PDB file of C-alpha atoms in Angstrom:
ATOM      1  CA  MET A   1     188.784  46.747 119.951  1.00 48.00           C
ATOM      2  CA  GLN A   2     186.379  44.763 117.518  1.00 46.00           C
ATOM      3  CA  SER A   3     182.958  43.410 119.153  1.00 45.00           C
ATOM      4  CA  LEU A   4     182.125  40.124 118.231  1.00 45.00           C
ATOM      5  CA  PRO A   5     178.618  38.423 117.643  1.00 43.00           C
ATOM      6  CA  GLU A   6     177.082  37.101 120.937  1.00 42.00           C
ATOM      7  CA  ILE A   7     177.653  33.465 121.294  1.00 42.00           C
ATOM      8  CA  SER A   8     176.679  31.587 124.627  1.00 40.00           C
ATOM      9  CA  ASP A   9     178.784  27.895 123.414  1.00 43.00           C
ATOM     10  CA  ASP A  10     182.408  27.791 124.236  1.00 42.00           C
ATOM     11  CA  HIS A  11     182.759  25.471 121.644  1.00 42.00           C
ATOM     12  CA  GLU A  12     181.384  27.811 119.103  1.00 43.00           C
ATOM     13  CA  LEU A  13     183.174  29.202 116.571  1.00 42.00           C
ATOM     14  CA  ILE A  14     183.444  32.873 115.040  1.00 45.00           C
ATOM     15  CA  PRO A  15     183.624  32.803 111.525  1.00 39.00           C
ATOM     16  CA  VAL A  16     185.277  36.536 111.171  1.00 38.00           C
ATOM     17  CA  ALA A  17     188.051  36.619 108.515  1.00 34.00           C
ATOM     18  CA  GLU A  18     190.550  37.878 110.956  1.00 39.00           C
ATOM     19  CA  VAL A  19     190.637  34.464 113.071  1.00 43.00           C
ATOM     20  CA  ALA A  20     190.580  31.999 109.619  1.00 40.00           C
ATOM     21  CA  SER A  21     192.927  30.323 108.027  1.00 39.00           C
ATOM     22  CA  THR A  22     192.434  28.174 104.842  1.00 38.00           C
ATOM     23  CA  THR A  23     194.461  24.889 104.335  1.00 41.00           C
ATOM     24  CA  PRO A  24     195.994  24.029 100.946  1.00 45.00           C
ATOM     25  CA  ALA A  25     194.843  20.772 101.130  1.00 46.00           C
ATOM     26  CA  SER A  26     191.217  21.413 101.471  1.00 44.00           C
ATOM     27  CA  ASN A  27     191.068  24.901 100.390  1.00 48.00           C
ATOM     28  CA  THR A  28     188.402  25.304 103.502  1.00 46.00           C
ATOM     29  CA  PRO A  29     188.623  27.947 106.372  1.00 45.00           C
ATOM     30  CA  ALA A  30     189.888  26.540 109.667  1.00 51.00           C
ATOM     31  CA  PHE A  31     188.679  28.179 112.832  1.00 67.00           C
ATOM     32  CA  SER A  32     190.194  28.475 116.150  1.00 76.00           C
ATOM     33  CA  PRO A  33     188.676  27.575 119.134  1.00 88.00           C
ATOM     34  CA  LEU A  34     186.370  30.693 120.568  1.00 92.00           C
ATOM     35  CA  TYR A  35     188.602  31.121 123.638  1.00 90.00           C
ATOM     36  CA  GLN A  36     191.735  31.595 121.581  1.00 91.00           C
ATOM     37  CA  GLN A  37     189.818  33.988 119.673  1.00 92.00           C
ATOM     38  CA  ILE A  38     189.564  36.161 122.859  1.00 93.00           C
ATOM     39  CA  LYS A  39     192.886  35.521 124.146  1.00 90.00           C
ATOM     40  CA  GLY A  40     193.912  36.941 120.585  1.00 89.00           C
ATOM     41  CA  LEU A  41     192.034  39.923 121.032  1.00 92.00           C
ATOM     42  CA  ILE A  42     192.732  40.852 124.398  1.00 92.00           C
ATOM     43  CA  LEU A  43     196.474  40.126 123.086  1.00 88.00           C
ATOM     44  CA  GLY A  44     195.870  42.934 120.343  1.00 87.00           C
ATOM     45  CA  SER A  45     194.579  45.413 123.210  1.00 89.00           C
ATOM     46  CA  LEU A  46     197.748  44.607 124.941  1.00 86.00           C
ATOM     47  CA  ARG A  47     200.065  45.379 121.484  1.00 81.00           C
ATOM     48  CA  SER A  48     198.339  48.602 121.187  1.00 80.00           C
ATOM     49  CA  GLY A  49     198.971  49.782 124.542  1.00 80.00           C
ATOM     50  CA  GLU A  50     195.418  49.939 125.769  1.00 88.00           C
ATOM     51  CA  TRP A  51     196.608  48.767 129.028  1.00 88.00           C
ATOM     52  CA  LYS A  52     200.085  49.489 130.146  1.00 82.00           C
ATOM     53  CA  PRO A  53     202.196  47.008 132.233  1.00 83.00           C
ATOM     54  CA  GLY A  54     201.385  47.212 135.580  1.00 83.00           C
ATOM     55  CA  GLU A  55     197.691  48.517 134.920  1.00 87.00           C
ATOM     56  CA  ALA A  56     194.588  46.426 135.656  1.00 92.00           C
ATOM     57  CA  ILE A  57     192.579  45.013 132.840  1.00 92.00           C
ATOM     58  CA  PRO A  58     188.822  45.310 132.932  1.00 94.00           C
ATOM     59  CA  SER A  59     187.233  42.610 134.714  1.00 93.00           C
ATOM     60  CA  GLU A  60     185.883  39.295 133.337  1.00 93.00           C
ATOM     61  CA  ILE A  61     182.396  40.320 133.772  1.00 93.00           C
ATOM     62  CA  GLU A  62     183.282  43.759 131.628  1.00 93.00           C
ATOM     63  CA  LEU A  63     185.203  41.727 128.865  1.00 94.00           C
ATOM     64  CA  ALA A  64     182.482  39.272 128.572  1.00 93.00           C
ATOM     65  CA  ALA A  65     180.081  41.722 127.904  1.00 93.00           C
ATOM     66  CA  ARG A  66     182.339  43.695 125.560  1.00 94.00           C
ATOM     67  CA  PHE A  67     183.059  40.725 123.437  1.00 93.00           C
ATOM     68  CA  ARG A  68     179.446  39.284 124.065  1.00 93.00           C
ATOM     69  CA  VAL A  69     180.865  35.872 125.172  1.00 93.00           C
ATOM     70  CA  SER A  70     180.328  33.974 128.420  1.00 94.00           C
ATOM     71  CA  GLN A  71     182.668  34.798 131.275  1.00 94.00           C
ATOM     72  CA  GLY A  72     183.732  31.342 131.202  1.00 93.00           C
ATOM     73  CA  THR A  73     185.422  31.886 127.664  1.00 94.00           C
ATOM     74  CA  VAL A  74     187.024  35.332 128.918  1.00 94.00           C
ATOM     75  CA  ARG A  75     188.325  33.206 132.113  1.00 94.00           C
ATOM     76  CA  LYS A  76     189.975  30.704 129.938  1.00 95.00           C
ATOM     77  CA  ALA A  77     191.570  33.093 127.697  1.00 93.00           C
ATOM     78  CA  ILE A  78     192.939  35.027 130.591  1.00 94.00           C
ATOM     79  CA  ASP A  79     194.229  31.876 132.310  1.00 92.00           C
ATOM     80  CA  GLU A  80     196.471  30.907 129.142  1.00 90.00           C
ATOM     81  CA  LEU A  81     197.686  34.603 129.270  1.00 90.00           C
ATOM     82  CA  ALA A  82     198.398  34.427 133.133  1.00 86.00           C
ATOM     83  CA  ALA A  83     200.006  31.390 132.093  1.00 83.00           C
ATOM     84  CA  GLU A  84     202.472  32.982 129.767  1.00 80.00           C
ATOM     85  CA  ASN A  85     203.485  35.552 132.126  1.00 79.00           C
ATOM     86  CA  LEU A  86     201.636  38.103 130.230  1.00 85.00           C
ATOM     87  CA  LEU A  87     198.839  39.170 132.860  1.00 88.00           C
ATOM     88  CA  LEU A  88     199.100  38.574 136.670  1.00 86.00           C
ATOM     89  CA  ARG A  89     196.192  37.731 138.982  1.00 90.00           C
ATOM     90  CA  ARG A  90     195.958  39.171 142.133  1.00 87.00           C
ATOM     91  CA  GLN A  91     193.907  37.782 144.741  1.00 87.00           C
ATOM     92  CA  GLY A  92     190.757  40.119 145.737  1.00 86.00           C
ATOM     93  CA  LYS A  93     192.429  42.404 143.290  1.00 89.00           C
ATOM     94  CA  GLY A  94     191.577  41.642 139.843  1.00 91.00           C
ATOM     95  CA  THR A  95     194.082  41.035 137.003  1.00 93.00           C
ATOM     96  CA  PHE A  96     196.771  43.314 135.820  1.00 90.00           C
ATOM     97  CA  VAL A  97     199.348  43.503 132.933  1.00 87.00           C
ATOM     98  CA  ALA A  98     202.583  41.787 133.800  1.00 82.00           C
ATOM     99  CA  THR A  99     205.706  43.808 134.058  1.00 78.00           C
ATOM    100  CA  HIS A 100     209.123  43.079 134.631  1.00 68.00           C
ATOM    101  CA  ALA A 101     209.413  45.098 138.008  1.00 62.00           C
ATOM    102  CA  GLU A 102     207.081  42.239 139.674  1.00 58.00           C
ATOM    103  CA  GLN A 103     209.533  39.954 141.479  1.00 53.00           C
ATOM    104  CA  GLN A 104     207.579  36.752 139.969  1.00 50.00           C
ATOM    105  CA  VAL A 105     208.488  37.779 136.359  1.00 48.00           C
ATOM    106  CA  GLN A 106     211.849  38.945 137.023  1.00 47.00           C
ATOM    107  CA  PHE A 107     213.335  35.824 136.357  1.00 49.00           C
ATOM    108  CA  ARG A 108     211.066  34.641 133.929  1.00 57.00           C
ATOM    109  CA  PHE A 109     214.181  34.660 131.108  1.00 61.00           C
ATOM    110  CA  LEU A 110     216.987  34.003 133.902  1.00 65.00           C
ATOM    111  CA  LYS A 111     216.952  29.937 134.115  1.00 67.00           C
ATOM    112  CA  LEU A 112     220.118  29.788 136.381  1.00 75.00           C
ATOM    113  CA  VAL A 113     219.771  28.617 139.664  1.00 79.00           C
ATOM    114  CA  PRO A 114     221.921  28.228 142.344  1.00 82.00           C
ATOM    115  CA  ASN A 115     223.079  24.515 143.577  1.00 80.00           C
ATOM    116  CA  SER A 116     221.851  25.087 146.925  1.00 79.00           C
ATOM    117  CA  GLY A 117     218.782  27.444 146.933  1.00 67.00           C
ATOM    118  CA  THR A 118     215.968  28.637 144.483  1.00 65.00           C
ATOM    119  CA  ARG A 119     215.846  31.122 141.915  1.00 62.00           C
ATOM    120  CA  GLY A 120     215.887  34.499 143.453  1.00 63.00           C
ATOM    121  CA  SER A 121     216.952  33.089 147.062  1.00 66.00           C
ATOM    122  CA  GLU A 122     220.486  34.858 146.742  1.00 70.00           C
ATOM    123  CA  GLY A 123     218.694  38.282 145.946  1.00 71.00           C
ATOM    124  CA  PRO A 124     219.516  40.480 143.407  1.00 73.00           C
ATOM    125  CA  ALA A 125     222.671  40.502 141.515  1.00 80.00           C
ATOM    126  CA  GLN A 126     225.394  42.966 141.736  1.00 88.00           C
ATOM    127  CA  ARG A 127     225.424  44.315 138.303  1.00 90.00           C
ATOM    128  CA  ASP A 128     228.949  45.805 136.801  1.00 93.00           C
ATOM    129  CA  ILE A 129     228.819  47.381 133.645  1.00 94.00           C
ATOM    130  CA  ILE A 130     232.250  46.893 131.901  1.00 94.00           C
ATOM    131  CA  ASP A 131     230.818  48.668 128.488  1.00 92.00           C
ATOM    132  CA  CYS A 132     228.193  50.353 126.565  1.00 93.00           C
ATOM    133  CA  ARG A 133     228.719  52.259 123.624  1.00 94.00           C
ATOM    134  CA  ARG A 134     226.981  52.649 120.075  1.00 95.00           C
ATOM    135  CA  THR A 135     228.314  50.875 117.224  1.00 96.00           C
ATOM    136  CA  ARG A 136     227.975  49.295 113.776  1.00 96.00           C
ATOM    137  CA  ALA A 137     225.826  45.639 113.568  1.00 95.00           C
ATOM    138  CA  SER A 138     227.649  43.278 112.296  1.00 95.00           C
ATOM    139  CA  THR A 139     226.118  40.914 110.202  1.00 95.00           C
ATOM    140  CA  ASP A 140     224.943  38.085 112.316  1.00 95.00           C
ATOM    141  CA  VAL A 141     223.604  41.101 114.781  1.00 96.00           C
ATOM    142  CA  ALA A 142     221.829  42.630 112.391  1.00 96.00           C
ATOM    143  CA  LYS A 143     220.294  39.647 111.022  1.00 96.00           C
ATOM    144  CA  ALA A 144     219.181  38.501 114.786  1.00 96.00           C
ATOM    145  CA  LEU A 145     217.867  41.897 115.125  1.00 97.00           C
ATOM    146  CA  ALA A 146     215.984  42.584 111.963  1.00 96.00           C
ATOM    147  CA  LEU A 147     218.290  45.171 110.680  1.00 95.00           C
ATOM    148  CA  ARG A 148     220.301  45.808 107.860  1.00 93.00           C
ATOM    149  CA  GLY A 149     224.237  45.369 108.002  1.00 86.00           C
ATOM    150  CA  GLY A 150     225.851  48.462 109.380  1.00 89.00           C
ATOM    151  CA  ASP A 151     222.625  49.747 111.028  1.00 95.00           C
ATOM    152  CA  THR A 152     223.310  51.360 114.479  1.00 96.00           C
ATOM    153  CA  VAL A 153     223.217  49.661 117.867  1.00 97.00           C
ATOM    154  CA  LEU A 154     223.982  49.767 121.146  1.00 96.00           C
ATOM    155  CA  GLN A 155     226.403  47.100 122.828  1.00 96.00           C
ATOM    156  CA  ALA A 156     226.724  46.749 126.295  1.00 96.00           C
ATOM    157  CA  ARG A 157     228.965  44.242 128.460  1.00 96.00           C
ATOM    158  CA  ARG A 158     228.031  43.476 131.953  1.00 94.00           C
ATOM    159  CA  VAL A 159     228.889  40.945 134.542  1.00 96.00           C
ATOM    160  CA  LEU A 160     226.168  39.884 137.337  1.00 91.00           C
ATOM    161  CA  SER A 161     227.698  38.899 140.353  1.00 92.00           C
ATOM    162  CA  PHE A 162     226.360  37.138 143.413  1.00 87.00           C
ATOM    163  CA  GLY A 163     227.475  37.301 147.290  1.00 85.00           C
ATOM    164  CA  GLY A 164     230.707  39.051 145.324  1.00 89.00           C
ATOM    165  CA  VAL A 165     231.190  35.823 143.077  1.00 91.00           C
ATOM    166  CA  PRO A 166     231.045  36.827 139.273  1.00 95.00           C
ATOM    167  CA  VAL A 167     228.626  34.217 137.709  1.00 93.00           C
ATOM    168  CA  ILE A 168     227.247  35.622 134.567  1.00 93.00           C
ATOM    169  CA  LEU A 169     228.798  37.726 131.871  1.00 96.00           C
ATOM    170  CA  GLU A 170     226.562  39.151 129.262  1.00 95.00           C
ATOM    171  CA  ASP A 171     227.023  41.082 125.997  1.00 97.00           C
ATOM    172  CA  ILE A 172     224.182  42.679 124.870  1.00 96.00           C
ATOM    173  CA  TRP A 173     222.740  44.338 121.090  1.00 97.00           C
ATOM    174  CA  LEU A 174     219.697  46.323 121.089  1.00 97.00           C
ATOM    175  CA  PRO A 175     218.754  48.277 118.190  1.00 96.00           C
ATOM    176  CA  ALA A 176     219.710  51.977 118.578  1.00 95.00           C
ATOM    177  CA  THR A 177     216.744  53.769 117.271  1.00 94.00           C
ATOM    178  CA  PRO A 178     213.981  52.881 120.325  1.00 94.00           C
ATOM    179  CA  PHE A 179     216.810  53.157 123.432  1.00 94.00           C
ATOM    180  CA  LYS A 180     217.906  56.539 122.193  1.00 92.00           C
ATOM    181  CA  GLY A 181     219.381  58.123 125.588  1.00 91.00           C
ATOM    182  CA  LEU A 182     220.413  54.660 127.414  1.00 92.00           C
ATOM    183  CA  THR A 183     223.832  55.037 128.559  1.00 91.00           C
ATOM    184  CA  ALA A 184     226.091  52.980 130.948  1.00 90.00           C
ATOM    185  CA  GLU A 185     225.376  55.405 133.820  1.00 92.00           C
ATOM    186  CA  ARG A 186     221.859  54.608 133.319  1.00 91.00           C
ATOM    187  CA  LEU A 187     222.144  51.342 133.167  1.00 90.00           C
ATOM    188  CA  ALA A 188     224.226  51.187 136.073  1.00 89.00           C
ATOM    189  CA  SER A 189     222.346  53.576 138.529  1.00 89.00           C
ATOM    190  CA  TYR A 190     219.140  51.298 137.578  1.00 87.00           C
ATOM    191  CA  LYS A 191     218.483  49.235 140.498  1.00 82.00           C
ATOM    192  CA  GLY A 192     215.736  47.029 139.088  1.00 80.00           C
ATOM    193  CA  ALA A 193     215.750  44.630 136.528  1.00 83.00           C
ATOM    194  CA  MET A 194     217.218  45.276 133.274  1.00 88.00           C
ATOM    195  CA  TYR A 195     213.812  44.680 131.205  1.00 88.00           C
ATOM    196  CA  ALA A 196     211.981  46.497 133.834  1.00 85.00           C
ATOM    197  CA  LEU A 197     214.282  49.923 132.768  1.00 89.00           C
ATOM    198  CA  PHE A 198     213.423  48.859 129.016  1.00 91.00           C
ATOM    199  CA  GLU A 199     209.865  49.053 129.887  1.00 86.00           C
ATOM    200  CA  THR A 200     209.464  51.912 132.003  1.00 85.00           C
ATOM    201  CA  GLU A 201     211.553  54.192 130.349  1.00 88.00           C
ATOM    202  CA  PHE A 202     211.752  53.244 126.777  1.00 90.00           C
ATOM    203  CA  ASN A 203     208.203  51.519 126.328  1.00 86.00           C
ATOM    204  CA  VAL A 204     209.753  48.650 125.253  1.00 90.00           C
ATOM    205  CA  ARG A 205     208.478  45.177 126.552  1.00 87.00           C
ATOM    206  CA  MET A 206     210.344  42.025 125.828  1.00 87.00           C
ATOM    207  CA  VAL A 207     207.430  38.917 126.209  1.00 85.00           C
ATOM    208  CA  ARG A 208     209.223  36.105 124.875  1.00 87.00           C
ATOM    209  CA  ALA A 209     212.297  34.884 123.915  1.00 88.00           C
ATOM    210  CA  GLU A 210     214.471  32.125 122.064  1.00 92.00           C
ATOM    211  CA  GLU A 211     217.577  30.679 123.192  1.00 91.00           C
ATOM    212  CA  LYS A 212     220.151  28.683 122.334  1.00 94.00           C
ATOM    213  CA  ILE A 213     222.313  26.691 124.520  1.00 92.00           C
ATOM    214  CA  ARG A 214     225.812  24.952 124.082  1.00 95.00           C
ATOM    215  CA  ALA A 215     228.780  24.416 126.150  1.00 95.00           C
ATOM    216  CA  ILE A 216     232.200  26.308 125.759  1.00 96.00           C
ATOM    217  CA  SER A 217     235.496  26.767 127.479  1.00 96.00           C
ATOM    218  CA  ALA A 218     236.281  30.156 128.879  1.00 96.00           C
ATOM    219  CA  SER A 219     238.391  32.023 126.500  1.00 97.00           C
ATOM    220  CA  ASP A 220     240.979  34.906 128.253  1.00 97.00           C
ATOM    221  CA  THR A 221     238.228  37.318 128.194  1.00 96.00           C
ATOM    222  CA  HIS A 222     235.625  35.011 129.720  1.00 97.00           C
ATOM    223  CA  ALA A 223     238.357  33.819 132.198  1.00 97.00           C
ATOM    224  CA  ALA A 224     239.356  37.320 133.113  1.00 97.00           C
ATOM    225  CA  LEU A 225     235.730  38.726 133.694  1.00 97.00           C
ATOM    226  CA  LEU A 226     234.486  35.533 135.402  1.00 96.00           C
ATOM    227  CA  LYS A 227     237.642  35.129 137.660  1.00 96.00           C
ATOM    228  CA  VAL A 228     237.942  31.151 136.625  1.00 96.00           C
ATOM    229  CA  THR A 229     241.014  29.671 134.494  1.00 96.00           C
ATOM    230  CA  VAL A 230     241.009  29.673 131.096  1.00 97.00           C
ATOM    231  CA  GLY A 231     239.089  26.675 130.042  1.00 96.00           C
ATOM    232  CA  THR A 232     236.677  26.052 132.469  1.00 95.00           C
ATOM    233  CA  PRO A 233     233.381  24.822 131.188  1.00 94.00           C
ATOM    234  CA  LEU A 234     230.880  27.739 130.590  1.00 95.00           C
ATOM    235  CA  LEU A 235     227.325  27.610 129.419  1.00 92.00           C
ATOM    236  CA  SER A 236     226.749  29.721 126.651  1.00 95.00           C
ATOM    237  CA  VAL A 237     223.080  30.951 126.189  1.00 93.00           C
ATOM    238  CA  GLU A 238     221.918  33.411 123.209  1.00 95.00           C
ATOM    239  CA  ARG A 239     218.775  34.759 123.481  1.00 93.00           C
ATOM    240  CA  ILE A 240     216.946  36.540 120.933  1.00 96.00           C
ATOM    241  CA  ALA A 241     214.013  38.458 122.988  1.00 94.00           C
ATOM    242  CA  TYR A 242     210.956  39.611 120.855  1.00 93.00           C
ATOM    243  CA  THR A 243     208.189  42.468 121.677  1.00 90.00           C
ATOM    244  CA  TYR A 244     203.977  42.055 121.791  1.00 84.00           C
ATOM    245  CA  GLN A 245     204.418  42.616 117.863  1.00 80.00           C
ATOM    246  CA  SER A 246     206.978  39.624 117.471  1.00 86.00           C
ATOM    247  CA  GLU A 247     210.054  42.382 116.733  1.00 92.00           C
ATOM    248  CA  PRO A 248     213.478  41.107 117.745  1.00 96.00           C
ATOM    249  CA  MET A 249     214.709  43.902 120.136  1.00 96.00           C
ATOM    250  CA  GLU A 250     217.700  42.195 122.001  1.00 96.00           C
ATOM    251  CA  LEU A 251     220.660  39.805 121.263  1.00 97.00           C
ATOM    252  CA  ARG A 252     222.121  38.828 124.396  1.00 96.00           C
ATOM    253  CA  ARG A 253     224.967  36.267 124.783  1.00 96.00           C
ATOM    254  CA  GLY A 254     225.556  35.113 128.367  1.00 94.00           C
ATOM    255  CA  TYR A 255     227.999  32.850 129.550  1.00 96.00           C
ATOM    256  CA  TYR A 256     227.530  31.266 133.128  1.00 93.00           C
ATOM    257  CA  ARG A 257     229.661  29.829 135.341  1.00 93.00           C
ATOM    258  CA  THR A 258     227.937  26.313 136.241  1.00 88.00           C
ATOM    259  CA  ASP A 259     230.485  24.997 139.524  1.00 88.00           C
ATOM    260  CA  THR A 260     228.171  26.841 141.766  1.00 83.00           C
ATOM    261  CA  HIS A 261     224.758  27.354 139.461  1.00 81.00           C
ATOM    262  CA  HIS A 262     222.972  25.305 137.076  1.00 81.00           C
ATOM    263  CA  TYR A 263     220.712  25.897 134.299  1.00 80.00           C
ATOM    264  CA  GLN A 264     216.956  25.207 135.366  1.00 76.00           C
ATOM    265  CA  ASN A 265     213.893  25.238 132.809  1.00 72.00           C
ATOM    266  CA  ASP A 266     210.544  24.136 134.730  1.00 66.00           C
ATOM    267  CA  MET A 267     208.138  22.567 131.458  1.00 60.00           C
ATOM    268  CA  SER A 268     204.512  21.501 131.776  1.00 54.00           C
TER     269      SER A 268
END
């Protein structure tokens, strides 16, 4: 990782090419705040795999010495990464690379909450793998995953149930190469979150996602798998999940029952 010139004032800027941009109107470089630059360097180490999911990162004092900035600057950078669920602070133990195996991270992308209770209060979902096979990417799937039309993808379908009641039907597409060896049996036997499986066994970590949400009526297929009548209102959630390198690594289309659950997104 690159060392920086010594700067003690958090409002100063580091005039290095890596963090400068030029605005077309003025043709003059624009610099980001120092803590944002440190955040970018820490993120670079996460991307490169210097610190693995679940591992502790160096202390704020060590990072401050490494980057030659104040401890407060490092703390502010880490605070933002923690708020984005990329790092996890543990009182008295230090700061760790967040992992999808952590309880508080498991529900990061799942926004469905029971009408009576809180997210996670129902316990882990019961997962039923309906199908898992390799196929050729359709045009829309290839576009979402930045693949060429006809490239091989892994396609899976599963139903998530809570208390024995099917609540979510998911169709999932993954690029074939990074997930070589993933089978229906492996998906069914893994007891943790699917993203934790991707992280621990395939070295693929999903760190952010984009979603499109719309209301639909249950088709014959939806109705049969979710045990509802045809035409029942469902919430359709299409998600593309990205890695540290902003590579689209998963397309997921979920169909949510909303008679016992609702979609909740906490914003600040």
